[in-house]
Amino acid sequence: MSSTPSRFVVVLAFMAATLAPFSALATNKPQAFTGRVSDAMCGANHMMGGEASECTRVCIRKGSKYALVVGDKVYTLDTSDKTTLDQLDKLADQQVKVSGEANGDSIAVLSVAAAK
């Protein structure tokens, strides 16, 4: 019977080593962020005169990415989905709710909707 506890320890160690990489992946769960749609070049402060929504659209056409301003934090929005990009264009300079996975200063966008 003395070998049973050691087998149990070996099995537990194997399971922990096997599942450890998956626990790191599980921490990147989708989150909801509410903020204002902008662009990564201007962030919270638009440089172009006129409407902030038009400045966002001009910067996007010149190659900038969409961004989400949440308080003092600016997240770059990562998406190549045409529907999502069209929605961000329509909602430029408006409050939105973005669902996605944050990684540092960027969010991999899963969905965008006007904030209620």
CSV table of N, CA, C and O in Angstrom, one decimal:
chain,number,residue,atom,x,y,z
A,1,MET,N,0.8,-1.2,0.0
A,1,MET,CA,0.0,0.0,0.0
A,1,MET,C,0.8,1.3,0.0
A,1,MET,O,0.3,2.3,-0.2
A,2,SER,N,2.1,1.2,0.3
A,2,SER,CA,2.9,2.3,0.3
A,2,SER,C,3.1,3.0,-1.0
A,2,SER,O,3.5,4.1,-1.1
A,3,SER,N,2.9,2.2,-2.1
A,3,SER,CA,3.1,2.8,-3.5
A,3,SER,C,1.9,3.6,-3.9
A,3,SER,O,2.0,4.4,-4.8
A,4,THR,N,0.8,3.5,-3.3
A,4,THR,CA,-0.4,4.2,-3.7
A,4,THR,C,-0.3,5.7,-3.5
A,4,THR,O,-0.5,6.5,-4.4
A,5,PRO,N,0.2,6.2,-2.4
A,5,PRO,CA,0.4,7.6,-2.2
A,5,PRO,C,1.4,8.2,-3.2
A,5,PRO,O,1.2,9.3,-3.8
A,6,SER,N,2.4,7.5,-3.5
A,6,SER,CA,3.4,8.0,-4.5
A,6,SER,C,2.8,8.0,-5.9
A,6,SER,O,3.1,9.0,-6.7
A,7,ARG,N,2.0,7.1,-6.3
A,7,ARG,CA,1.3,7.1,-7.6
A,7,ARG,C,0.4,8.3,-7.6
A,7,ARG,O,0.3,9.0,-8.7
A,8,PHE,N,-0.3,8.6,-6.6
A,8,PHE,CA,-1.2,9.7,-6.5
A,8,PHE,C,-0.5,11.0,-6.7
A,8,PHE,O,-0.9,11.9,-7.4
A,9,VAL,N,0.7,11.1,-6.0
A,9,VAL,CA,1.5,12.3,-6.2
A,9,VAL,C,2.0,12.5,-7.6
A,9,VAL,O,2.0,13.6,-8.2
A,10,VAL,N,2.4,11.4,-8.2
A,10,VAL,CA,2.9,11.4,-9.6
A,10,VAL,C,1.8,11.9,-10.5
A,10,VAL,O,2.0,12.7,-11.4
A,11,VAL,N,0.6,11.3,-10.3
A,11,VAL,CA,-0.6,11.7,-11.2
A,11,VAL,C,-0.9,13.1,-11.0
A,11,VAL,O,-1.2,13.9,-12.0
A,12,LEU,N,-0.9,13.6,-9.8
A,12,LEU,CA,-1.2,15.0,-9.5
A,12,LEU,C,-0.2,15.9,-10.2
A,12,LEU,O,-0.5,17.0,-10.8
A,13,ALA,N,1.1,15.6,-10.1
A,13,ALA,CA,2.2,16.4,-10.7
A,13,ALA,C,2.0,16.4,-12.2
A,13,ALA,O,2.2,17.4,-12.8
A,14,PHE,N,1.7,15.2,-12.8
A,14,PHE,CA,1.5,15.2,-14.2
A,14,PHE,C,0.3,16.0,-14.7
A,14,PHE,O,0.4,16.8,-15.6
A,15,MET,N,-0.8,16.0,-13.9
A,15,MET,CA,-2.0,16.8,-14.3
A,15,MET,C,-1.7,18.3,-14.2
A,15,MET,O,-2.0,19.1,-15.0
A,16,ALA,N,-0.9,18.7,-13.1
A,16,ALA,CA,-0.6,20.1,-12.9
A,16,ALA,C,0.3,20.6,-14.1
A,16,ALA,O,0.1,21.6,-14.6
A,17,ALA,N,1.3,19.8,-14.5
A,17,ALA,CA,2.2,20.1,-15.6
A,17,ALA,C,1.4,20.2,-16.9
A,17,ALA,O,1.7,21.0,-17.7
A,18,THR,N,0.5,19.3,-17.1
A,18,THR,CA,-0.3,19.3,-18.3
A,18,THR,C,-1.3,20.4,-18.5
A,18,THR,O,-1.4,21.0,-19.5
A,19,LEU,N,-1.9,20.8,-17.4
A,19,LEU,CA,-3.0,21.8,-17.4
A,19,LEU,C,-2.4,23.2,-17.2
A,19,LEU,O,-3.1,24.2,-17.5
A,20,ALA,N,-1.2,23.4,-16.7
A,20,ALA,CA,-0.6,24.7,-16.5
A,20,ALA,C,-0.7,25.6,-17.7
A,20,ALA,O,-1.1,26.8,-17.5
A,21,PRO,N,-0.3,25.2,-18.9
A,21,PRO,CA,-0.4,26.1,-20.0
A,21,PRO,C,-1.8,26.6,-20.3
A,21,PRO,O,-2.0,27.7,-20.8
A,22,PHE,N,-2.8,25.7,-20.1
A,22,PHE,CA,-4.2,26.1,-20.3
A,22,PHE,C,-4.7,27.1,-19.3
A,22,PHE,O,-5.6,27.9,-19.7
A,23,SER,N,-4.2,27.1,-18.1
A,23,SER,CA,-4.7,28.1,-17.2
A,23,SER,C,-4.2,29.5,-17.6
A,23,SER,O,-4.9,30.5,-17.3
A,24,ALA,N,-3.1,29.6,-18.2
A,24,ALA,CA,-2.6,30.9,-18.7
A,24,ALA,C,-3.5,31.4,-19.8
A,24,ALA,O,-3.8,32.6,-19.9
A,25,LEU,N,-4.0,30.5,-20.7
A,25,LEU,CA,-4.9,30.9,-21.7
A,25,LEU,C,-6.3,31.3,-21.2
A,25,LEU,O,-6.9,32.2,-21.7
A,26,ALA,N,-6.7,30.7,-20.1
A,26,ALA,CA,-8.0,30.9,-19.5
A,26,ALA,C,-8.1,32.3,-18.9
A,26,ALA,O,-9.2,32.8,-18.7
A,27,THR,N,-7.0,33.0,-18.6
A,27,THR,CA,-7.1,34.3,-18.0
A,27,THR,C,-7.4,35.4,-19.0
A,27,THR,O,-7.8,36.4,-18.6
A,28,ASN,N,-7.3,35.1,-20.3
A,28,ASN,CA,-7.7,36.1,-21.3
A,28,ASN,C,-9.1,35.9,-21.7
A,28,ASN,O,-9.4,35.6,-22.8
A,29,LYS,N,-10.0,36.1,-20.7
A,29,LYS,CA,-11.4,36.0,-21.0
A,29,LYS,C,-11.9,37.3,-21.6
A,29,LYS,O,-11.4,38.4,-21.3
A,30,PRO,N,-12.9,37.2,-22.5
A,30,PRO,CA,-13.5,38.5,-23.0
A,30,PRO,C,-14.0,39.3,-21.9
A,30,PRO,O,-14.6,38.9,-20.9
A,31,GLN,N,-13.8,40.6,-22.1
A,31,GLN,CA,-14.2,41.6,-21.1
A,31,GLN,C,-15.0,42.7,-21.8
A,31,GLN,O,-14.9,42.8,-23.1
A,32,ALA,N,-15.8,43.4,-21.1
A,32,ALA,CA,-16.6,44.6,-21.7
A,32,ALA,C,-15.9,45.9,-21.3
A,32,ALA,O,-15.5,46.1,-20.1
A,33,PHE,N,-15.7,46.7,-22.3
A,33,PHE,CA,-15.1,48.0,-22.1
A,33,PHE,C,-16.1,49.1,-22.6
A,33,PHE,O,-16.6,48.9,-23.7
A,34,THR,N,-16.3,50.1,-21.8
A,34,THR,CA,-17.2,51.2,-22.3
A,34,THR,C,-16.3,52.5,-22.4
A,34,THR,O,-15.6,52.9,-21.5
A,35,GLY,N,-16.4,53.1,-23.6
A,35,GLY,CA,-15.6,54.3,-23.8
A,35,GLY,C,-16.0,55.0,-25.1
A,35,GLY,O,-17.0,54.6,-25.7
A,36,ARG,N,-15.2,55.9,-25.5
A,36,ARG,CA,-15.4,56.7,-26.7
A,36,ARG,C,-14.5,56.2,-27.9
A,36,ARG,O,-13.3,56.1,-27.7
A,37,VAL,N,-15.1,56.1,-29.1
A,37,VAL,CA,-14.4,55.7,-30.2
A,37,VAL,C,-13.5,56.8,-30.7
A,37,VAL,O,-14.0,57.9,-30.9
A,38,SER,N,-12.3,56.5,-30.9
A,38,SER,CA,-11.3,57.5,-31.4
A,38,SER,C,-10.4,56.7,-32.4
A,38,SER,O,-10.7,55.7,-32.9
A,39,ASP,N,-9.2,57.3,-32.6
A,39,ASP,CA,-8.2,56.6,-33.4
A,39,ASP,C,-6.9,56.6,-32.6
A,39,ASP,O,-6.7,57.4,-31.7
A,40,ALA,N,-6.0,55.7,-33.0
A,40,ALA,CA,-4.8,55.5,-32.2
A,40,ALA,C,-3.8,56.7,-32.3
A,40,ALA,O,-3.0,56.9,-31.4
A,41,MET,N,-3.8,57.4,-33.4
A,41,MET,CA,-2.9,58.5,-33.6
A,41,MET,C,-3.3,59.7,-32.7
A,41,MET,O,-2.5,60.2,-32.0
A,42,CYS,N,-4.6,60.0,-32.6
A,42,CYS,CA,-5.0,61.1,-31.8
A,42,CYS,C,-5.3,60.7,-30.3
A,42,CYS,O,-5.1,61.5,-29.4
A,43,GLY,N,-5.8,59.5,-30.1
A,43,GLY,CA,-6.2,59.1,-28.8
A,43,GLY,C,-7.3,60.0,-28.2
A,43,GLY,O,-8.3,60.2,-28.9
A,44,ALA,N,-7.1,60.5,-27.1
A,44,ALA,CA,-8.1,61.3,-26.4
A,44,ALA,C,-8.2,62.8,-26.9
A,44,ALA,O,-9.2,63.5,-26.7
A,45,ASN,N,-7.1,63.2,-27.6
A,45,ASN,CA,-7.0,64.6,-28.0
A,45,ASN,C,-6.9,64.7,-29.5
A,45,ASN,O,-5.8,64.5,-30.0
A,46,HIS,N,-7.9,65.1,-30.2
A,46,HIS,CA,-7.9,65.2,-31.6
A,46,HIS,C,-7.1,66.5,-32.0
A,46,HIS,O,-7.3,67.5,-31.4
A,47,MET,N,-6.2,66.3,-33.0
A,47,MET,CA,-5.4,67.4,-33.5
A,47,MET,C,-6.0,68.3,-34.6
A,47,MET,O,-5.6,69.4,-34.7
A,48,MET,N,-6.9,67.7,-35.3
A,48,MET,CA,-7.5,68.4,-36.4
A,48,MET,C,-8.7,69.2,-35.9
A,48,MET,O,-9.4,68.8,-35.0
A,49,GLY,N,-8.8,70.4,-36.5
A,49,GLY,CA,-9.9,71.3,-36.2
A,49,GLY,C,-11.2,70.7,-36.6
A,49,GLY,O,-11.3,69.8,-37.5
A,50,GLY,N,-12.3,71.1,-36.1
A,50,GLY,CA,-13.6,70.6,-36.5
A,50,GLY,C,-14.1,69.4,-35.6
A,50,GLY,O,-13.7,69.3,-34.5
A,51,GLU,N,-15.0,68.6,-36.2
A,51,GLU,CA,-15.6,67.5,-35.4
A,51,GLU,C,-14.6,66.4,-35.1
A,51,GLU,O,-13.9,66.0,-36.0
A,52,ALA,N,-14.6,65.9,-33.9
A,52,ALA,CA,-13.8,64.8,-33.5
A,52,ALA,C,-14.1,63.5,-34.3
A,52,ALA,O,-13.2,62.8,-34.7
A,53,SER,N,-15.3,63.3,-34.7
A,53,SER,CA,-15.7,62.2,-35.5
A,53,SER,C,-15.1,62.2,-36.8
A,53,SER,O,-14.6,61.2,-37.4
A,54,GLU,N,-15.0,63.4,-37.4
A,54,GLU,CA,-14.4,63.5,-38.8
A,54,GLU,C,-12.9,63.4,-38.7
A,54,GLU,O,-12.3,62.7,-39.5
A,55,CYS,N,-12.3,63.9,-37.6
A,55,CYS,CA,-10.8,63.7,-37.4
A,55,CYS,C,-10.5,62.2,-37.3
A,55,CYS,O,-9.6,61.7,-37.9
A,56,THR,N,-11.3,61.5,-36.6
A,56,THR,CA,-11.1,60.0,-36.4
A,56,THR,C,-11.2,59.3,-37.8
A,56,THR,O,-10.3,58.6,-38.1
A,57,ARG,N,-12.2,59.7,-38.6
A,57,ARG,CA,-12.3,59.1,-39.9
A,57,ARG,C,-11.2,59.4,-40.8
A,57,ARG,O,-10.7,58.6,-41.6
A,58,VAL,N,-10.7,60.7,-40.8
A,58,VAL,CA,-9.5,61.1,-41.6
A,58,VAL,C,-8.3,60.3,-41.2
A,58,VAL,O,-7.6,59.7,-42.0
A,59,CYS,N,-8.0,60.2,-39.9
A,59,CYS,CA,-6.9,59.4,-39.4
A,59,CYS,C,-7.0,57.9,-39.8
A,59,CYS,O,-5.9,57.3,-40.1
A,60,ILE,N,-8.1,57.4,-39.7
A,60,ILE,CA,-8.3,56.0,-40.1
A,60,ILE,C,-8.0,55.8,-41.6
A,60,ILE,O,-7.3,54.9,-42.0
A,61,ARG,N,-8.5,56.7,-42.4
A,61,ARG,CA,-8.2,56.6,-43.9
A,61,ARG,C,-6.7,56.8,-44.1
A,61,ARG,O,-6.2,56.3,-45.1
A,62,LYS,N,-6.0,57.5,-43.3
A,62,LYS,CA,-4.5,57.7,-43.4
A,62,LYS,C,-3.7,56.5,-42.8
A,62,LYS,O,-2.5,56.6,-42.7
A,63,GLY,N,-4.4,55.5,-42.3
A,63,GLY,CA,-3.7,54.3,-41.8
A,63,GLY,C,-3.7,54.1,-40.3
A,63,GLY,O,-3.2,53.1,-39.9
A,64,SER,N,-4.3,55.0,-39.6
A,64,SER,CA,-4.3,54.8,-38.1
A,64,SER,C,-5.4,53.7,-37.8
A,64,SER,O,-6.2,53.3,-38.6
A,65,LYS,N,-5.3,53.1,-36.6
A,65,LYS,CA,-6.3,52.1,-36.2
A,65,LYS,C,-7.3,52.8,-35.3
A,65,LYS,O,-7.0,53.8,-34.7
A,66,TYR,N,-8.5,52.2,-35.2
A,66,TYR,CA,-9.4,52.7,-34.2
A,66,TYR,C,-8.9,52.5,-32.8
A,66,TYR,O,-8.1,51.6,-32.6
A,67,ALA,N,-9.4,53.3,-31.9
A,67,ALA,CA,-9.0,53.2,-30.5
A,67,ALA,C,-10.2,53.4,-29.7
A,67,ALA,O,-11.2,54.0,-30.1
A,68,LEU,N,-10.1,53.0,-28.4
A,68,LEU,CA,-11.2,53.2,-27.4
A,68,LEU,C,-10.6,54.0,-26.3
A,68,LEU,O,-9.6,53.6,-25.7
A,69,VAL,N,-11.2,55.2,-26.0
A,69,VAL,CA,-10.7,56.0,-24.9
A,69,VAL,C,-11.6,55.7,-23.7
A,69,VAL,O,-12.8,55.9,-23.7
A,70,VAL,N,-11.0,55.1,-22.6
A,70,VAL,CA,-11.7,54.7,-21.4
A,70,VAL,C,-11.0,55.5,-20.3
A,70,VAL,O,-9.9,55.1,-19.8
A,71,GLY,N,-11.6,56.6,-19.9
A,71,GLY,CA,-11.0,57.4,-18.9
A,71,GLY,C,-9.7,58.0,-19.4
A,71,GLY,O,-9.7,58.6,-20.5
A,72,ASP,N,-8.6,57.8,-18.7
A,72,ASP,CA,-7.3,58.3,-19.2
A,72,ASP,C,-6.6,57.3,-20.0
A,72,ASP,O,-5.5,57.5,-20.5
A,73,LYS,N,-7.1,56.1,-20.2
A,73,LYS,CA,-6.5,55.0,-20.9
A,73,LYS,C,-7.0,55.0,-22.4
A,73,LYS,O,-8.2,55.1,-22.6
A,74,VAL,N,-6.1,54.7,-23.3
A,74,VAL,CA,-6.4,54.6,-24.7
A,74,VAL,C,-6.0,53.2,-25.2
A,74,VAL,O,-4.8,52.8,-25.1
A,75,TYR,N,-7.0,52.4,-25.6
A,75,TYR,CA,-6.7,51.1,-26.1
A,75,TYR,C,-6.8,51.1,-27.7
A,75,TYR,O,-7.8,51.6,-28.2
A,76,THR,N,-5.8,50.5,-28.3
A,76,THR,CA,-5.9,50.3,-29.8
A,76,THR,C,-6.9,49.1,-30.0
A,76,THR,O,-6.8,48.1,-29.3
A,77,LEU,N,-7.8,49.3,-30.9
A,77,LEU,CA,-8.7,48.2,-31.2
A,77,LEU,C,-8.3,47.4,-32.4
A,77,LEU,O,-8.1,47.9,-33.5
A,78,ASP,N,-8.0,46.1,-32.2
A,78,ASP,CA,-7.6,45.2,-33.2
A,78,ASP,C,-8.7,44.4,-33.8
A,78,ASP,O,-9.3,43.6,-33.1
A,79,THR,N,-9.0,44.6,-35.0
A,79,THR,CA,-10.0,43.9,-35.8
A,79,THR,C,-9.8,44.1,-37.3
A,79,THR,O,-9.4,45.1,-37.7
A,80,SER,N,-10.1,43.1,-38.0
A,80,SER,CA,-10.1,43.2,-39.5
A,80,SER,C,-11.5,42.8,-40.0
A,80,SER,O,-11.7,42.8,-41.2
A,81,ASP,N,-12.4,42.6,-39.1
A,81,ASP,CA,-13.8,42.3,-39.5
A,81,ASP,C,-14.5,43.5,-40.1
A,81,ASP,O,-14.6,44.6,-39.5
A,82,LYS,N,-14.9,43.4,-41.4
A,82,LYS,CA,-15.5,44.5,-42.1
A,82,LYS,C,-16.7,45.1,-41.4
A,82,LYS,O,-16.9,46.3,-41.3
A,83,THR,N,-17.6,44.2,-40.9
A,83,THR,CA,-18.8,44.7,-40.2
A,83,THR,C,-18.4,45.5,-38.9
A,83,THR,O,-19.0,46.6,-38.7
A,84,THR,N,-17.5,45.0,-38.2
A,84,THR,CA,-17.0,45.7,-37.0
A,84,THR,C,-16.4,47.1,-37.3
A,84,THR,O,-16.6,48.1,-36.7
A,85,LEU,N,-15.6,47.1,-38.4
A,85,LEU,CA,-14.9,48.3,-38.8
A,85,LEU,C,-16.0,49.3,-39.3
A,85,LEU,O,-15.9,50.5,-39.0
A,86,ASP,N,-17.0,48.9,-40.0
A,86,ASP,CA,-18.1,49.8,-40.4
A,86,ASP,C,-18.9,50.3,-39.2
A,86,ASP,O,-19.2,51.5,-39.2
A,87,GLN,N,-19.1,49.5,-38.2
A,87,GLN,CA,-19.7,49.9,-37.0
A,87,GLN,C,-18.9,51.0,-36.3
A,87,GLN,O,-19.4,52.0,-35.8
A,88,LEU,N,-17.6,50.8,-36.2
A,88,LEU,CA,-16.7,51.7,-35.5
A,88,LEU,C,-16.7,53.1,-36.3
A,88,LEU,O,-16.7,54.1,-35.7
A,89,ASP,N,-16.8,53.0,-37.6
A,89,ASP,CA,-16.8,54.2,-38.4
A,89,ASP,C,-18.1,55.0,-38.1
A,89,ASP,O,-18.1,56.2,-37.9
A,90,LYS,N,-19.2,54.3,-38.1
A,90,LYS,CA,-20.5,54.9,-37.8
A,90,LYS,C,-20.6,55.5,-36.4
A,90,LYS,O,-21.2,56.5,-36.2
A,91,LEU,N,-19.9,54.9,-35.4
A,91,LEU,CA,-19.9,55.3,-34.1
A,91,LEU,C,-18.7,56.2,-33.6
A,91,LEU,O,-18.5,56.4,-32.5
A,92,ALA,N,-18.0,56.7,-34.6
A,92,ALA,CA,-16.8,57.6,-34.3
A,92,ALA,C,-17.2,58.7,-33.3
A,92,ALA,O,-18.2,59.4,-33.5
A,93,ASP,N,-16.4,58.9,-32.3
A,93,ASP,CA,-16.6,59.9,-31.3
A,93,ASP,C,-17.9,59.7,-30.4
A,93,ASP,O,-18.3,60.6,-29.8
A,94,GLN,N,-18.4,58.5,-30.4
A,94,GLN,CA,-19.6,58.2,-29.6
A,94,GLN,C,-19.2,57.2,-28.5
A,94,GLN,O,-18.2,56.5,-28.6
A,95,GLN,N,-20.0,57.1,-27.5
A,95,GLN,CA,-19.8,56.1,-26.4
A,95,GLN,C,-20.2,54.8,-26.9
A,95,GLN,O,-21.3,54.6,-27.5
A,96,VAL,N,-19.4,53.7,-26.7
A,96,VAL,CA,-19.7,52.4,-27.2
A,96,VAL,C,-19.3,51.4,-26.1
A,96,VAL,O,-18.6,51.7,-25.1
A,97,LYS,N,-19.8,50.2,-26.3
A,97,LYS,CA,-19.4,49.1,-25.4
A,97,LYS,C,-18.7,48.1,-26.3
A,97,LYS,O,-19.3,47.6,-27.3
A,98,VAL,N,-17.4,47.8,-26.0
A,98,VAL,CA,-16.6,46.9,-26.8
A,98,VAL,C,-16.4,45.6,-26.0
A,98,VAL,O,-16.0,45.7,-24.8
A,99,SER,N,-16.7,44.5,-26.6
A,99,SER,CA,-16.4,43.2,-26.0
A,99,SER,C,-15.1,42.7,-26.6
A,99,SER,O,-15.1,42.7,-27.9
A,100,GLY,N,-14.2,42.2,-25.8
A,100,GLY,CA,-12.9,41.7,-26.4
A,100,GLY,C,-11.9,41.3,-25.4
A,100,GLY,O,-12.2,41.3,-24.2
A,101,GLU,N,-10.8,40.9,-25.9
A,101,GLU,CA,-9.7,40.4,-25.0
A,101,GLU,C,-8.6,41.4,-25.0
A,101,GLU,O,-8.0,41.7,-26.0
A,102,ALA,N,-8.4,42.0,-23.8
A,102,ALA,CA,-7.3,43.0,-23.6
A,102,ALA,C,-6.0,42.3,-23.5
A,102,ALA,O,-5.8,41.3,-22.9
A,103,ASN,N,-5.0,43.0,-24.1
A,103,ASN,CA,-3.6,42.5,-24.0
A,103,ASN,C,-2.8,43.8,-24.0
A,103,ASN,O,-2.5,44.4,-25.0
A,104,GLY,N,-2.4,44.3,-22.8
A,104,GLY,CA,-1.7,45.5,-22.6
A,104,GLY,C,-2.6,46.7,-23.1
A,104,GLY,O,-3.6,46.9,-22.5
A,105,ASP,N,-2.1,47.4,-24.1
A,105,ASP,CA,-2.8,48.6,-24.5
A,105,ASP,C,-3.7,48.3,-25.8
A,105,ASP,O,-4.1,49.3,-26.5
A,106,SER,N,-4.0,47.1,-26.0
A,106,SER,CA,-4.8,46.8,-27.2
A,106,SER,C,-5.9,45.8,-26.8
A,106,SER,O,-5.8,45.1,-25.8
A,107,ILE,N,-7.0,45.8,-27.6
A,107,ILE,CA,-8.1,45.0,-27.4
A,107,ILE,C,-8.4,44.2,-28.7
A,107,ILE,O,-8.6,44.9,-29.7
A,108,ALA,N,-8.4,42.9,-28.6
A,108,ALA,CA,-8.9,42.1,-29.8
A,108,ALA,C,-10.4,42.1,-29.7
A,108,ALA,O,-11.0,41.5,-28.9
A,109,VAL,N,-11.0,42.8,-30.7
A,109,VAL,CA,-12.4,43.1,-30.6
A,109,VAL,C,-13.2,41.9,-31.0
A,109,VAL,O,-13.0,41.3,-32.1
A,110,LEU,N,-14.2,41.6,-30.2
A,110,LEU,CA,-15.2,40.5,-30.6
A,110,LEU,C,-16.5,41.2,-31.0
A,110,LEU,O,-17.2,40.6,-31.9
A,111,SER,N,-16.9,42.3,-30.4
A,111,SER,CA,-18.1,43.0,-30.8
A,111,SER,C,-18.1,44.4,-30.4
A,111,SER,O,-17.4,44.8,-29.4
A,112,VAL,N,-18.9,45.3,-31.0
A,112,VAL,CA,-19.0,46.7,-30.7
A,112,VAL,C,-20.5,47.0,-30.8
A,112,VAL,O,-21.2,46.6,-31.7
A,113,ALA,N,-21.0,47.8,-29.8
A,113,ALA,CA,-22.4,48.3,-29.8
A,113,ALA,C,-22.4,49.7,-29.2
A,113,ALA,O,-21.6,50.0,-28.3
A,114,ALA,N,-23.4,50.5,-29.6
A,114,ALA,CA,-23.6,51.8,-29.0
A,114,ALA,C,-23.8,51.6,-27.5
A,114,ALA,O,-24.6,50.6,-27.1
A,115,ALA,N,-23.2,52.4,-26.6
A,115,ALA,CA,-23.5,52.3,-25.2
A,115,ALA,C,-24.9,52.8,-24.9
A,115,ALA,O,-25.4,53.7,-25.5
A,116,LYS,N,-25.5,52.2,-24.0
A,116,LYS,CA,-26.9,52.6,-23.6
A,116,LYS,C,-26.9,53.6,-22.6
A,116,LYS,O,-26.1,53.9,-21.8
